[in-house]
Structures are given as C-alpha cells and as structure tokens.
Tab-separated table of C-alpha atoms in Angstrom:
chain	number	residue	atom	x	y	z
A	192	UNK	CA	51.542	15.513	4.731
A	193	UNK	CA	51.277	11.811	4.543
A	194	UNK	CA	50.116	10.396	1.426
A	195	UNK	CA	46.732	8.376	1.691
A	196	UNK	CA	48.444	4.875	0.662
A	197	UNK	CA	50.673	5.427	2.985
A	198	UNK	CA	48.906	6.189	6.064
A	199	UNK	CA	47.159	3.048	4.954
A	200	UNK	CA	49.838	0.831	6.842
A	201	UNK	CA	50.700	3.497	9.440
A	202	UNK	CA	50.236	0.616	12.393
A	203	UNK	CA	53.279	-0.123	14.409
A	204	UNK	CA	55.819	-2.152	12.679
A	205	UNK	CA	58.952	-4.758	13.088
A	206	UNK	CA	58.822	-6.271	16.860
A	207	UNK	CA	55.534	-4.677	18.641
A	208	UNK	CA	53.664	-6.829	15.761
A	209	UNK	CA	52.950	-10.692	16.141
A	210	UNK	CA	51.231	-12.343	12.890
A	211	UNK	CA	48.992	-15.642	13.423
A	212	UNK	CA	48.963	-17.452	10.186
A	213	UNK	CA	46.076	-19.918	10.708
A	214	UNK	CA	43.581	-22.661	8.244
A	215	UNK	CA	39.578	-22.335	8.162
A	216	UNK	CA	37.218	-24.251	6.377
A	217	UNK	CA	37.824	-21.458	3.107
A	218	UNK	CA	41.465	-21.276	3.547
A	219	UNK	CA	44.415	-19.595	5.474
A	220	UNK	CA	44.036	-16.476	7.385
A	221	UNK	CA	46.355	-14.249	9.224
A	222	UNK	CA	45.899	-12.290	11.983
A	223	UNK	CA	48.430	-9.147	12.653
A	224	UNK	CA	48.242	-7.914	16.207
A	225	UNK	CA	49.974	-5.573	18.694
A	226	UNK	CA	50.579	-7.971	22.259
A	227	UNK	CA	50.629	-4.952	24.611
A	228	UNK	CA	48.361	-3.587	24.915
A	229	UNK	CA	46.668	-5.912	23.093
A	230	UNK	CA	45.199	-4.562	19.265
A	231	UNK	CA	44.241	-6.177	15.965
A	232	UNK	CA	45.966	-4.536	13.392
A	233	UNK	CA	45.234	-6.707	10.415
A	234	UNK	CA	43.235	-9.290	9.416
A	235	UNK	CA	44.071	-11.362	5.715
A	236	UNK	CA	41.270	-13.390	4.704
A	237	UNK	CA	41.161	-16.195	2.370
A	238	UNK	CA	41.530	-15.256	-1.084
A	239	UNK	CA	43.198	-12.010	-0.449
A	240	UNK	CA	46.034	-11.124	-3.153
A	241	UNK	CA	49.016	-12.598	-0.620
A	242	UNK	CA	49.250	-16.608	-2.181
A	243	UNK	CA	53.166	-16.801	-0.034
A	244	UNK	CA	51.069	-17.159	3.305
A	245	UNK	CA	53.031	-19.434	5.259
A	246	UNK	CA	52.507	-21.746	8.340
A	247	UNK	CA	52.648	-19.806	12.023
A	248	UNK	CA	56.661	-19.361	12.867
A	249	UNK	CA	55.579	-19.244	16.340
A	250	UNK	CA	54.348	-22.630	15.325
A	251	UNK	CA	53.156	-22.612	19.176
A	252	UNK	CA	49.654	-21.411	19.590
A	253	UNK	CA	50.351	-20.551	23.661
A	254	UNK	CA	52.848	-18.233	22.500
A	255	UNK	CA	50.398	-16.244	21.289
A	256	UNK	CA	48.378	-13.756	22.848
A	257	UNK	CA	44.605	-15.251	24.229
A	258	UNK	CA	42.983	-12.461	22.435
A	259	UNK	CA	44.946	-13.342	19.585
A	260	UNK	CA	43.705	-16.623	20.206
A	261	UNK	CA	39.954	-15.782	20.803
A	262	UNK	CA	39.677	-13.780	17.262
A	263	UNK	CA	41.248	-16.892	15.571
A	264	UNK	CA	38.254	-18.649	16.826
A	265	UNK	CA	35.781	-16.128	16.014
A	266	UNK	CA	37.250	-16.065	12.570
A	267	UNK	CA	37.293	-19.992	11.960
A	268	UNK	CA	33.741	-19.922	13.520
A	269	UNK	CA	32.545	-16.978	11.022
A	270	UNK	CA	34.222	-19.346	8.069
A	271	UNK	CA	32.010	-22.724	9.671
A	272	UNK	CA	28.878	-20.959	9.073
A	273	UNK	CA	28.677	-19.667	12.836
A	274	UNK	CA	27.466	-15.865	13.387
A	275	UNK	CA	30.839	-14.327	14.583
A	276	UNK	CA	30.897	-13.194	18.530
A	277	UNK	CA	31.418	-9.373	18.902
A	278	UNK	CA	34.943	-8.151	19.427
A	279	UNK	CA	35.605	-5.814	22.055
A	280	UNK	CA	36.301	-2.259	20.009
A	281	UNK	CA	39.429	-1.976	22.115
A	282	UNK	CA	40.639	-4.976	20.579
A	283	UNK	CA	40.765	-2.198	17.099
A	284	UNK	CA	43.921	-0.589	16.051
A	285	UNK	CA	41.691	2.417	14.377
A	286	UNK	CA	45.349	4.175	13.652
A	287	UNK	CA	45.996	4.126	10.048
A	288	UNK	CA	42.156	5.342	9.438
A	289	UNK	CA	40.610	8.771	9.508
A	290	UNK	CA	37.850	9.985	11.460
A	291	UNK	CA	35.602	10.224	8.385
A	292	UNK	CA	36.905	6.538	7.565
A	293	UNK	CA	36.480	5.090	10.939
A	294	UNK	CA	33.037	6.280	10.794
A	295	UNK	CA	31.505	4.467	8.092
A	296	UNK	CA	33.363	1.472	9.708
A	297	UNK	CA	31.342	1.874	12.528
A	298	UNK	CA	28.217	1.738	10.744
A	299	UNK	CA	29.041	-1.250	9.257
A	300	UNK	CA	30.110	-2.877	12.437
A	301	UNK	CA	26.611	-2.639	13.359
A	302	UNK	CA	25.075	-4.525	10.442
A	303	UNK	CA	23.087	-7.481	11.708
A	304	UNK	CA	24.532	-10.740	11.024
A	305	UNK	CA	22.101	-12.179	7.450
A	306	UNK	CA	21.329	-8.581	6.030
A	307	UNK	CA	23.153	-5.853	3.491
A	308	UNK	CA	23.320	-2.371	3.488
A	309	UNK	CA	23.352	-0.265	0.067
A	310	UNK	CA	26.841	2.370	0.036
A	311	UNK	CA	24.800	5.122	-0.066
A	312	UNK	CA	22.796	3.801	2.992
A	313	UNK	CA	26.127	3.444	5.075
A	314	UNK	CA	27.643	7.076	3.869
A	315	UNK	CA	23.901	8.590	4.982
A	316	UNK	CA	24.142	6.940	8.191
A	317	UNK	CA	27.630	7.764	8.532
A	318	UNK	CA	26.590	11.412	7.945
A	319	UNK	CA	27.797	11.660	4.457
A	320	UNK	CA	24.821	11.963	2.146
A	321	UNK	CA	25.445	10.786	-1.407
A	322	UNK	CA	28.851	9.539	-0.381
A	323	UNK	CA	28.401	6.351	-1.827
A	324	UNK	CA	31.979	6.416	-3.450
A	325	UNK	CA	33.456	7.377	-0.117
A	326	UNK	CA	31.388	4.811	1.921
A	327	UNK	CA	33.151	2.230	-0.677
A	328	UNK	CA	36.991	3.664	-0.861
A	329	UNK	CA	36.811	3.548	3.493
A	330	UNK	CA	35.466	0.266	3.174
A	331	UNK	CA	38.374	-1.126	0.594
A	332	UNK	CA	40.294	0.113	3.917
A	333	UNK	CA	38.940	-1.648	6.345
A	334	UNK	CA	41.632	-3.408	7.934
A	335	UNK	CA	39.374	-5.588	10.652
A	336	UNK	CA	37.118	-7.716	7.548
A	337	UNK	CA	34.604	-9.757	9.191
A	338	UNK	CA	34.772	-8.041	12.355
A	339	UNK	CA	33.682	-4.844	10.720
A	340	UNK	CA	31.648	-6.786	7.839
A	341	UNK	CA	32.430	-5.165	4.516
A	342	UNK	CA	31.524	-7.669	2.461
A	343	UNK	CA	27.766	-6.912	3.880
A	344	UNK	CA	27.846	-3.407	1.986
A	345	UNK	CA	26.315	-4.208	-1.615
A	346	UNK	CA	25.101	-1.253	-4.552
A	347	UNK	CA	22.197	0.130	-4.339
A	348	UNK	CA	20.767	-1.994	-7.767
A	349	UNK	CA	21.369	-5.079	-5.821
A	350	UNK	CA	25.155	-5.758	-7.625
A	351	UNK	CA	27.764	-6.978	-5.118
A	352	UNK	CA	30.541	-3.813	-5.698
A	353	UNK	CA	33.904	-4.373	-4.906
A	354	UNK	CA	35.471	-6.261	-2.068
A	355	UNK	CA	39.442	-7.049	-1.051
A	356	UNK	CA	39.654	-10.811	-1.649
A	357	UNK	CA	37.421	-10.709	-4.765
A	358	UNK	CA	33.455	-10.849	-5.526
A	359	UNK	CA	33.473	-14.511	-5.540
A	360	UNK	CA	33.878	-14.377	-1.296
A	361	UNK	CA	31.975	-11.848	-1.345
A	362	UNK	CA	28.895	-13.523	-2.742
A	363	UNK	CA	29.473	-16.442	-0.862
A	364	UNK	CA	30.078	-14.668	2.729
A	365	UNK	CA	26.679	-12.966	1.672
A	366	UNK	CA	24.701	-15.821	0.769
A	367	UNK	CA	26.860	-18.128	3.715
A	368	UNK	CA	25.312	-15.405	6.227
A	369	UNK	CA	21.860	-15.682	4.527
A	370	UNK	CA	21.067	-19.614	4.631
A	371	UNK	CA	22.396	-19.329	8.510
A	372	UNK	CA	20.216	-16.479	9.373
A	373	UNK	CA	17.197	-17.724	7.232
A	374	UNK	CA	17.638	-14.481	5.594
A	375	UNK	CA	17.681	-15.826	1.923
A	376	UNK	CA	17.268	-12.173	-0.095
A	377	UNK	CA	20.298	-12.694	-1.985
C-alpha cells in the first residue's frame, strides 16, 4: 500500500520531466511538466517553501515545450492582474491524486474568476457533505495552483484557512482577483 505522502509525488520522475523556472510580477515560478505527451505535473508559486529556485538551465525558452510555454504566460498573466485563460484538462497530470481528491479539484476548477467558495461548500458539491476537513487536506494537494484555484476556497466564518505558499498570497490572490473582477467582498 502506498503511503499518502508518498503517492503525493507519484508523477514520473528523472528525464520524462522538464522544469521551467520563470519571474512574474510576485516572484519566481516553476513549472514541472511531462513533454510527451504533453502534462503539467507541478506548478511552484511564489512564496512557496523552495527559496534555492534557480534560473531556467534550459536557459532557452524554444527548448521548451509551447504548452509549457502557453501556461508560463497564463501564469505571469494571472500574477499581472489578468483573469487566467482556461487550461485544457488534458494538459493535468491527475496521477498522484485520488478519485475522491481529484474531485474536489474539479469543483474548484470551476470557481469563477473574483468569488470564494466556503470548504464545506466545495466537499458538498464534491459529494462529500460535512467534509470540510477533506475538501481542505485535497486542496493542500493540489498540484496545478492557479489553474485549479485553491487559494479561492476560504472557511465558512469568512477566515482565509490554510494555503501552500502562506496566507499572506492567499489574501492578496483573493483580494488581486476581487479589484479586477469588481468583486470587492473581501
């Protein structure tokens, strides 16, 4: 039986992975994909525990992949203030998630742009009524942040919960999103 931290990073590893290390306007991101056939594995956002980032060893952006490429925009977009373009769900390495997990991911891919959802809202929808607690340990999973929007899943008293690169990004993805979408609840 594979332990849950393990099967965590259970994703192909060593050569079938390319990494795009890459700056936005809140910091360096990096982007670990499969090439063929082309899936994002992992996405690092700014803030997230790893400080030894380091520049692209490609250091050629046409050696990468063009979806690779695309998704680097989207991301540097999303990180200008611009409401992120959808990314084709085949683009997903779902692997290292279960079904239950992958689930309340794709609730959460399908919160508008400018709005939050409460955990227990997500689990509901995801068809796990007062799984609140679960909604929140899939989402500290979520490999694909941003393109499955995490940090748009608040508490139910209006409190920000947890998120992988801190609160602080959280709150200011959240109220980012808000001023953009002329949603200004938070």
């Amino acid at each position: 039986m594979i332990r849950p931290e393990t099967r965590r990073h259970a994703f192909p590893t060593g050569r079938d992975l390319r990494r795009l290390w890459f700056k936005t306007a809140w910091g360096q991101c990096r982007l670990v994909y499969r090439p063929e056939p082309f899936a994002v594995c992992r996405i690092t956002l700014p803030g997230t525990g790893r400080r030894n980032l380091m520049p692209d060893p490609v250091g050629r952006e046409e050696a990468h992949h063009p979806s690779a490429l695309q998704i680097k925009m989207i991301l540097t977009a999303f990180f200008n203030g611009q409401k992120p373009e959808t990314v084709p769900e085949a683009w997903l390495s779902w692997e290292p998630l279960t079904p239950k997990e992958r689930a309340v991911l794709e609730v959460v891919r399908h919160i508008p742009y400018g709005e939050t959802r409460a955990y227990g809202e997500v689990a509901e929808k995801a068809g796990f009524p007062r799984g609140a607690r679960f909604a929140g340990n899939a989402l500290n999973k979520n490999p694909f942040p941003v393109i499955v929007p995490c940090h748009r899943v608040i508490r139910a008293d209006g409190s920000l919960g947890g998120f992988g690169s801190g609160c602080e990004i959280k709150q200011k993805m959240i109220a980012m999103e808000a001023a953009t979408s002329g949603n200004s609840h938070f």
